[in-house]
Amino acid sequence: MIGRLNHIAIAVPDLEAAAKVYSQTLGAKVNPPQDEPDHGVTVVFVELPNTKVELLHPLGENSPIQGFLDKNPAGGIHHICYEVEDIIAARDKLKADGARVLGSGEPKIGAHGNPVLFLHPKDFNGALVELEQA
Ligand code: CO
């Protein structure tokens, strides 16, 4: 069911410093920061030849990544995102198999303008999984 790895997201305490590590130290193509108020994050996209890395930083109060950064003050891998062709069909199959979909269970529009859903990490080996229809 899942297709390509769309991105790996890393929560970072200092977005500017993290972007510099990717652009200068690692020599990657790094895009300007993008605010995603619906998701409570500011995102920097790092473009790699075969996938993307998203550097996430909390935006506003009650950001969903604030608790993660409180537990991991130096930052850390926050989630991985797999592409699916049909997010509703994927969600319904996963729910039927007992997986927990986070939030309302309805897809939100993600940072790339496509519908996304998040799946409970306890159902996926401790990794928070994002599905993106792409
Ligand atoms: Co993501």
Coordinates of N, CA, C and O and ligand atoms in Angstrom, one line a residue:
M1 N 0.8 -1.2 0.0 CA 0.0 0.0 0.0 C 0.9 1.3 0.0 O 0.6 2.2 -0.8
I2 N 1.9 1.3 0.9 CA 2.7 2.5 0.9 C 3.6 2.6 -0.3 O 4.0 1.5 -0.7
G3 N 3.9 3.8 -0.7 CA 4.8 4.0 -1.8 C 6.1 4.6 -1.4 O 6.7 4.1 -0.4
R4 N 6.5 5.6 -2.1 CA 7.8 6.2 -1.8 C 7.9 6.9 -0.4 O 6.9 7.3 0.1
L5 N 9.1 7.0 0.1 CA 9.4 7.8 1.3 C 9.3 9.2 0.8 O 10.1 9.7 0.0
N6 N 8.3 10.0 1.3 CA 8.2 11.4 0.9 C 9.2 12.2 1.7 O 9.8 13.1 1.1
H7 N 9.2 12.1 3.0 CA 10.2 12.8 3.8 C 10.5 12.2 5.2 O 9.7 11.4 5.6
I8 N 11.5 12.7 5.8 CA 11.8 12.4 7.2 C 11.8 13.8 7.9 O 12.4 14.7 7.3
A9 N 11.1 13.9 9.0 CA 11.0 15.1 9.7 C 11.8 15.1 10.9 O 11.8 14.1 11.7
I10 N 12.6 16.1 11.2 CA 13.4 16.3 12.3 C 13.0 17.5 13.1 O 13.0 18.6 12.5
A11 N 12.7 17.4 14.3 CA 12.3 18.5 15.2 C 13.6 19.1 15.7 O 14.5 18.4 16.1
V12 N 13.7 20.5 15.6 CA 14.9 21.1 15.9 C 14.6 22.3 16.8 O 13.7 23.0 16.7
P13 N 15.5 22.6 17.8 CA 15.3 23.7 18.7 C 15.7 25.0 18.1 O 15.2 26.1 18.5
D14 N 16.6 25.0 17.1 CA 17.1 26.3 16.4 C 17.0 26.0 14.9 O 17.9 25.4 14.4
L15 N 16.0 26.6 14.3 CA 15.8 26.3 12.9 C 16.9 26.9 12.0 O 17.3 26.2 11.0
E16 N 17.3 28.1 12.3 CA 18.4 28.7 11.5 C 19.7 27.9 11.6 O 20.3 27.7 10.6
A17 N 20.0 27.5 12.8 CA 21.2 26.7 13.0 C 21.1 25.4 12.2 O 22.1 24.9 11.6
A18 N 19.9 24.7 12.3 CA 19.7 23.4 11.7 C 19.8 23.6 10.1 O 20.4 22.8 9.4
A19 N 19.2 24.7 9.6 CA 19.2 24.9 8.2 C 20.7 25.1 7.7 O 21.0 24.7 6.6
K20 N 21.5 25.8 8.5 CA 22.9 26.0 8.2 C 23.7 24.7 8.1 O 24.5 24.5 7.3
V21 N 23.4 23.8 9.0 CA 24.1 22.5 9.0 C 23.8 21.8 7.7 O 24.7 21.3 7.1
Y22 N 22.5 21.8 7.3 CA 22.2 21.2 6.0 C 22.7 21.9 4.8 O 23.2 21.2 3.9
S23 N 22.7 23.2 4.8 CA 23.2 23.9 3.6 C 24.7 24.0 3.6 O 25.3 23.7 2.5
Q24 N 25.3 24.3 4.7 CA 26.8 24.5 4.6 C 27.6 23.3 4.9 O 28.5 22.9 4.2
T25 N 27.2 22.6 6.0 CA 28.0 21.4 6.4 C 27.8 20.3 5.5 O 28.7 19.6 5.0
L26 N 26.5 20.0 5.2 CA 26.1 18.8 4.4 C 25.9 19.2 2.9 O 25.8 18.3 2.1
G27 N 25.9 20.5 2.6 CA 25.9 20.8 1.2 C 24.6 20.5 0.5 O 24.6 20.1 -0.7
A28 N 23.5 20.5 1.2 CA 22.2 20.2 0.5 C 21.5 21.5 0.1 O 21.8 22.6 0.5
K29 N 20.5 21.3 -0.8 CA 19.6 22.4 -1.2 C 18.6 22.6 -0.2 O 17.7 21.8 0.1
V30 N 18.6 23.8 0.4 CA 17.8 24.1 1.6 C 16.9 25.3 1.2 O 17.3 26.3 0.7
N31 N 15.6 25.1 1.4 CA 14.6 26.2 1.1 C 14.3 27.1 2.3 O 14.6 26.8 3.4
P32 N 13.8 28.3 2.0 CA 13.5 29.2 3.1 C 12.4 28.7 4.0 O 11.6 27.8 3.6
P33 N 12.4 29.1 5.3 CA 11.4 28.7 6.2 C 9.9 29.0 5.8 O 9.7 30.0 5.1
Q34 N 9.0 28.1 6.1 CA 7.6 28.2 5.7 C 6.8 28.0 6.9 O 6.9 26.9 7.6
D35 N 5.9 28.9 7.3 CA 5.0 28.8 8.4 C 3.8 27.9 8.0 O 3.2 28.2 7.0
E36 N 3.5 27.0 8.9 CA 2.3 26.1 8.7 C 1.4 26.3 9.9 O 1.4 25.4 10.8
P37 N 0.7 27.4 10.0 CA -0.1 27.6 11.2 C -1.1 26.5 11.6 O -1.4 26.2 12.7
D38 N -1.7 25.8 10.5 CA -2.6 24.7 10.8 C -2.0 23.6 11.5 O -2.7 22.8 12.1
H39 N -0.7 23.4 11.4 CA 0.0 22.3 12.0 C 0.9 22.7 13.1 O 1.6 21.9 13.7
G40 N 0.9 24.0 13.4 CA 1.7 24.5 14.6 C 3.2 24.4 14.4 O 3.9 24.2 15.4
V41 N 3.7 24.5 13.2 CA 5.1 24.4 12.9 C 5.6 25.3 11.9 O 4.8 25.8 11.0
T42 N 6.9 25.7 11.9 CA 7.6 26.3 10.8 C 8.5 25.2 10.3 O 9.1 24.5 11.0
V43 N 8.5 25.1 8.9 CA 9.2 24.0 8.3 C 10.3 24.6 7.3 O 10.0 25.5 6.6
V44 N 11.4 23.9 7.3 CA 12.4 24.2 6.3 C 12.6 22.9 5.5 O 12.9 21.8 6.1
F45 N 12.4 22.9 4.2 CA 12.5 21.7 3.4 C 14.0 21.6 2.9 O 14.5 22.6 2.3
V46 N 14.5 20.5 3.1 CA 15.8 20.2 2.5 C 15.6 19.2 1.4 O 15.0 18.1 1.6
E47 N 16.0 19.5 0.2 CA 15.8 18.7 -1.0 C 17.0 17.8 -1.3 O 18.1 18.3 -1.5
L48 N 16.7 16.5 -1.3 CA 17.7 15.5 -1.6 C 17.3 14.9 -2.9 O 16.2 14.9 -3.3
P49 N 18.3 14.2 -3.6 CA 17.9 13.6 -4.9 C 16.8 12.6 -4.8 O 16.0 12.5 -5.8
N50 N 16.7 11.9 -3.7 CA 15.6 10.8 -3.7 C 14.6 11.1 -2.7 O 13.6 10.3 -2.6
T51 N 14.7 12.1 -1.8 CA 13.6 12.3 -0.8 C 13.8 13.7 -0.3 O 14.6 14.5 -0.8
K52 N 13.1 14.0 0.8 CA 13.3 15.3 1.5 C 13.5 15.1 3.0 O 13.1 14.1 3.5
V53 N 14.1 16.1 3.6 CA 14.2 16.2 5.0 C 13.4 17.4 5.4 O 13.6 18.5 4.7
E54 N 12.6 17.4 6.4 CA 11.9 18.6 6.9 C 12.4 18.9 8.3 O 12.3 18.0 9.2
L55 N 12.9 20.1 8.4 CA 13.3 20.6 9.7 C 12.1 21.3 10.3 O 11.5 22.2 9.7
L56 N 11.6 20.8 11.5 CA 10.4 21.3 12.1 C 10.7 22.1 13.4 O 11.5 21.7 14.2
H57 N 10.1 23.2 13.5 CA 10.3 24.1 14.7 C 8.9 24.5 15.1 O 8.0 24.8 14.3
P58 N 8.6 24.6 16.5 CA 7.3 24.9 16.9 C 6.9 26.3 16.5 O 7.7 27.3 16.4
L59 N 5.6 26.5 16.1 CA 5.0 27.8 15.8 C 3.8 28.0 16.6 O 2.9 27.2 16.6
G60 N 3.8 29.1 17.4 CA 2.6 29.4 18.2 C 2.5 28.5 19.4 O 3.4 27.7 19.7
E61 N 1.4 28.8 20.2 CA 1.2 28.0 21.4 C 0.6 26.6 21.0 O 0.0 26.5 20.0
N62 N 0.8 25.6 21.9 CA 0.3 24.3 21.7 C 0.8 23.6 20.4 O 0.0 22.9 19.8
S63 N 2.0 23.9 20.0 CA 2.5 23.2 18.9 C 2.7 21.8 19.2 O 3.1 21.4 20.3
P64 N 2.3 20.9 18.2 CA 2.4 19.4 18.5 C 3.8 19.0 18.7 O 4.0 17.8 19.2
I65 N 4.8 19.7 18.3 CA 6.1 19.3 18.5 C 6.8 19.8 19.7 O 8.0 19.5 20.0
Q66 N 6.1 20.7 20.5 CA 6.8 21.3 21.6 C 7.1 20.2 22.7 O 8.2 20.2 23.3
G67 N 6.1 19.3 22.9 CA 6.4 18.3 23.9 C 7.5 17.4 23.5 O 8.3 17.0 24.4
F68 N 7.7 17.1 22.2 CA 8.8 16.3 21.7 C 10.1 17.0 22.0 O 11.1 16.4 22.5
L69 N 10.1 18.3 21.8 CA 11.4 19.1 22.0 C 11.7 19.2 23.5 O 12.8 19.2 23.9
D70 N 10.6 19.2 24.3 CA 10.8 19.3 25.8 C 11.5 18.0 26.2 O 12.4 18.0 27.1
K71 N 11.1 16.9 25.6 CA 11.8 15.6 26.0 C 13.1 15.4 25.3 O 13.9 14.6 25.7
N72 N 13.3 16.0 24.1 CA 14.5 15.9 23.3 C 15.0 17.3 23.0 O 14.9 17.8 21.9
P73 N 15.6 17.9 24.0 CA 16.0 19.3 23.8 C 17.0 19.6 22.7 O 17.1 20.7 22.1
A74 N 17.8 18.6 22.3 CA 18.7 18.7 21.2 C 18.1 18.5 19.9 O 18.7 18.7 18.8
G75 N 16.8 18.1 19.8 CA 16.1 17.8 18.6 C 16.1 16.3 18.4 O 16.7 15.5 19.2
G76 N 15.5 15.8 17.3 CA 15.5 14.4 17.0 C 14.5 14.1 15.9 O 13.7 14.9 15.5
I77 N 14.6 12.8 15.4 CA 13.7 12.4 14.3 C 12.3 12.4 14.9 O 12.1 11.7 15.9
H78 N 11.4 13.1 14.2 CA 10.0 13.2 14.7 C 9.0 12.3 14.0 O 8.2 11.6 14.7
H79 N 9.1 12.2 12.7 CA 8.2 11.3 12.0 C 8.8 11.0 10.6 O 9.7 11.6 10.1
I80 N 8.2 9.9 10.0 CA 8.6 9.6 8.6 C 7.3 9.6 7.8 O 6.2 9.3 8.4
C81 N 7.4 10.0 6.6 CA 6.2 10.2 5.8 C 6.3 9.3 4.5 O 7.2 9.4 3.7
Y82 N 5.3 8.4 4.4 CA 5.1 7.6 3.2 C 4.0 8.1 2.3 O 3.0 8.6 2.8
E83 N 4.2 7.9 1.1 CA 3.2 8.3 0.1 C 2.2 7.1 -0.1 O 2.6 6.0 -0.1
V84 N 0.9 7.5 -0.2 CA -0.1 6.6 -0.6 C -0.9 7.2 -1.8 O -1.0 8.4 -1.9
E85 N -1.5 6.3 -2.6 CA -2.3 6.8 -3.7 C -3.6 7.4 -3.3 O -4.1 8.4 -3.9
D86 N -4.3 6.7 -2.3 CA -5.6 7.1 -1.9 C -5.6 7.1 -0.4 O -5.7 6.1 0.2
I87 N -5.6 8.3 0.2 CA -5.5 8.4 1.6 C -6.7 7.9 2.4 O -6.6 7.3 3.5
I88 N -7.9 8.0 1.8 CA -9.1 7.6 2.5 C -9.1 6.0 2.5 O -9.4 5.4 3.5
A89 N -8.8 5.5 1.3 CA -8.7 4.0 1.3 C -7.6 3.5 2.2 O -7.9 2.4 2.9
A90 N -6.5 4.1 2.3 CA -5.4 3.7 3.2 C -5.9 3.8 4.6 O -5.7 2.9 5.4
R91 N -6.5 4.9 5.0 CA -7.0 5.1 6.3 C -8.0 4.0 6.7 O -7.9 3.4 7.8
D92 N -8.9 3.7 5.8 CA -10.0 2.8 6.2 C -9.4 1.4 6.3 O -9.8 0.6 7.2
K93 N -8.4 1.0 5.5 CA -7.8 -0.3 5.6 C -7.0 -0.3 7.0 O -7.1 -1.3 7.7
L94 N -6.3 0.7 7.3 CA -5.5 0.7 8.5 C -6.4 0.6 9.8 O -6.1 -0.1 10.7
K95 N -7.5 1.4 9.7 CA -8.4 1.3 10.9 C -9.0 -0.1 11.0 O -9.1 -0.6 12.1
A96 N -9.3 -0.6 9.9 CA -9.9 -2.0 9.9 C -8.9 -3.0 10.5 O -9.3 -4.0 11.1
D97 N -7.6 -2.7 10.3 CA -6.6 -3.6 10.8 C -6.2 -3.2 12.3 O -5.2 -3.8 12.8
G98 N -6.9 -2.2 12.8 CA -6.6 -1.9 14.3 C -5.7 -0.8 14.5 O -5.4 -0.4 15.7
A99 N -5.1 -0.1 13.5 CA -4.2 1.0 13.7 C -5.0 2.2 14.1 O -6.1 2.4 13.7
R100 N -4.3 3.0 14.9 CA -5.0 4.3 15.4 C -4.5 5.5 14.5 O -3.3 5.7 14.4
V101 N -5.5 6.2 14.0 CA -5.3 7.4 13.3 C -5.4 8.6 14.3 O -6.4 8.6 15.0
L102 N -4.4 9.5 14.3 CA -4.4 10.6 15.2 C -5.4 11.7 14.8 O -5.8 11.8 13.7
G103 N -5.8 12.5 15.8 CA -6.7 13.6 15.6 C -8.1 13.2 15.2 O -8.6 12.1 15.7
S104 N -8.7 13.9 14.4 CA -10.1 13.7 14.0 C -10.3 12.5 13.1 O -11.4 12.0 12.9
G105 N -9.2 12.0 12.5 CA -9.2 10.9 11.5 C -9.5 11.4 10.1 O -9.4 10.6 9.2
E106 N -9.8 12.7 10.0 CA -10.0 13.3 8.7 C -8.6 13.9 8.2 O -7.9 14.5 9.0
P107 N -8.3 13.7 6.9 CA -7.0 14.2 6.4 C -7.0 15.8 6.5 O -8.0 16.4 6.3
K108 N -5.8 16.3 6.8 CA -5.6 17.7 6.8 C -4.7 18.0 5.6 O -4.0 17.1 5.1
I109 N -4.7 19.2 5.1 CA -3.8 19.6 4.0 C -2.4 19.8 4.6 O -2.2 20.6 5.5
G110 N -1.4 19.1 4.1 CA -0.1 19.2 4.7 C 0.8 20.2 4.0 O 0.3 21.0 3.2
A111 N 2.1 20.2 4.4 CA 3.0 21.3 3.9 C 3.2 21.3 2.4 O 3.6 22.3 1.9
H112 N 2.8 20.2 1.7 CA 3.0 20.2 0.3 C 1.7 20.4 -0.5 O 1.6 20.2 -1.7
G113 N 0.7 20.8 0.3 CA -0.6 21.0 -0.3 C -1.4 19.7 -0.6 O -2.5 19.8 -1.3
N114 N -1.0 18.6 -0.1 CA -1.7 17.3 -0.3 C -2.3 16.9 1.1 O -1.8 17.2 2.1
P115 N -3.3 16.1 1.0 CA -3.9 15.5 2.3 C -2.9 14.6 3.0 O -2.3 13.8 2.4
V116 N -2.9 14.8 4.3 CA -2.0 14.0 5.2 C -2.8 13.5 6.4 O -3.8 14.1 6.8
L117 N -2.3 12.4 7.0 CA -2.8 11.8 8.2 C -1.6 11.3 9.0 O -0.6 10.9 8.4
F118 N -1.8 11.3 10.3 CA -0.8 10.7 11.2 C -1.3 9.5 11.9 O -2.4 9.4 12.3
L119 N -0.4 8.5 12.1 CA -0.7 7.2 12.7 C 0.0 7.1 14.0 O 1.2 7.5 14.1
H120 N -0.6 6.4 14.9 CA -0.1 6.3 16.3 C 1.3 5.6 16.3 O 1.3 4.5 15.8
P121 N 2.3 6.2 16.9 CA 3.6 5.5 16.9 C 3.6 4.1 17.6 O 4.4 3.2 17.2
K122 N 2.7 3.9 18.6 CA 2.7 2.6 19.2 C 2.3 1.5 18.3 O 2.5 0.3 18.6
D123 N 1.6 1.8 17.2 CA 1.1 0.8 16.3 C 2.2 0.6 15.2 O 2.0 -0.3 14.3
F124 N 3.3 1.4 15.2 CA 4.3 1.3 14.1 C 5.7 1.4 14.7 O 6.5 2.2 14.3
N125 N 5.9 0.5 15.6 CA 7.3 0.2 16.1 C 7.9 1.5 16.7 O 9.1 1.7 16.7
G126 N 7.1 2.3 17.3 CA 7.6 3.5 18.0 C 7.9 4.7 17.1 O 8.4 5.7 17.6
A127 N 7.5 4.6 15.8 CA 7.8 5.7 14.9 C 6.4 6.3 14.5 O 5.5 5.6 14.1
L128 N 6.4 7.6 14.7 CA 5.2 8.4 14.2 C 5.2 8.3 12.7 O 6.2 8.7 12.1
V129 N 4.1 7.9 12.1 CA 4.0 7.8 10.7 C 3.0 8.8 10.1 O 1.9 8.9 10.6
E130 N 3.5 9.5 9.1 CA 2.6 10.4 8.3 C 2.3 9.7 7.0 O 3.2 9.2 6.4
L131 N 1.1 9.8 6.6 CA 0.7 9.3 5.2 C 0.4 10.6 4.4 O -0.4 11.4 4.9
E132 N 0.9 10.6 3.2 CA 0.6 11.8 2.3 C 0.1 11.2 1.0 O 0.7 10.3 0.4
Q133 N -1.1 11.7 0.6 CA -1.6 11.3 -0.8 C -0.8 12.1 -1.8 O -0.8 13.3 -1.9
A134 N -0.1 11.3 -2.6 CA 0.8 12.0 -3.6 C 0.9 11.1 -4.8 O 0.7 9.9 -4.8
Ligands
CO1 CO 5.7 15.5 7.7

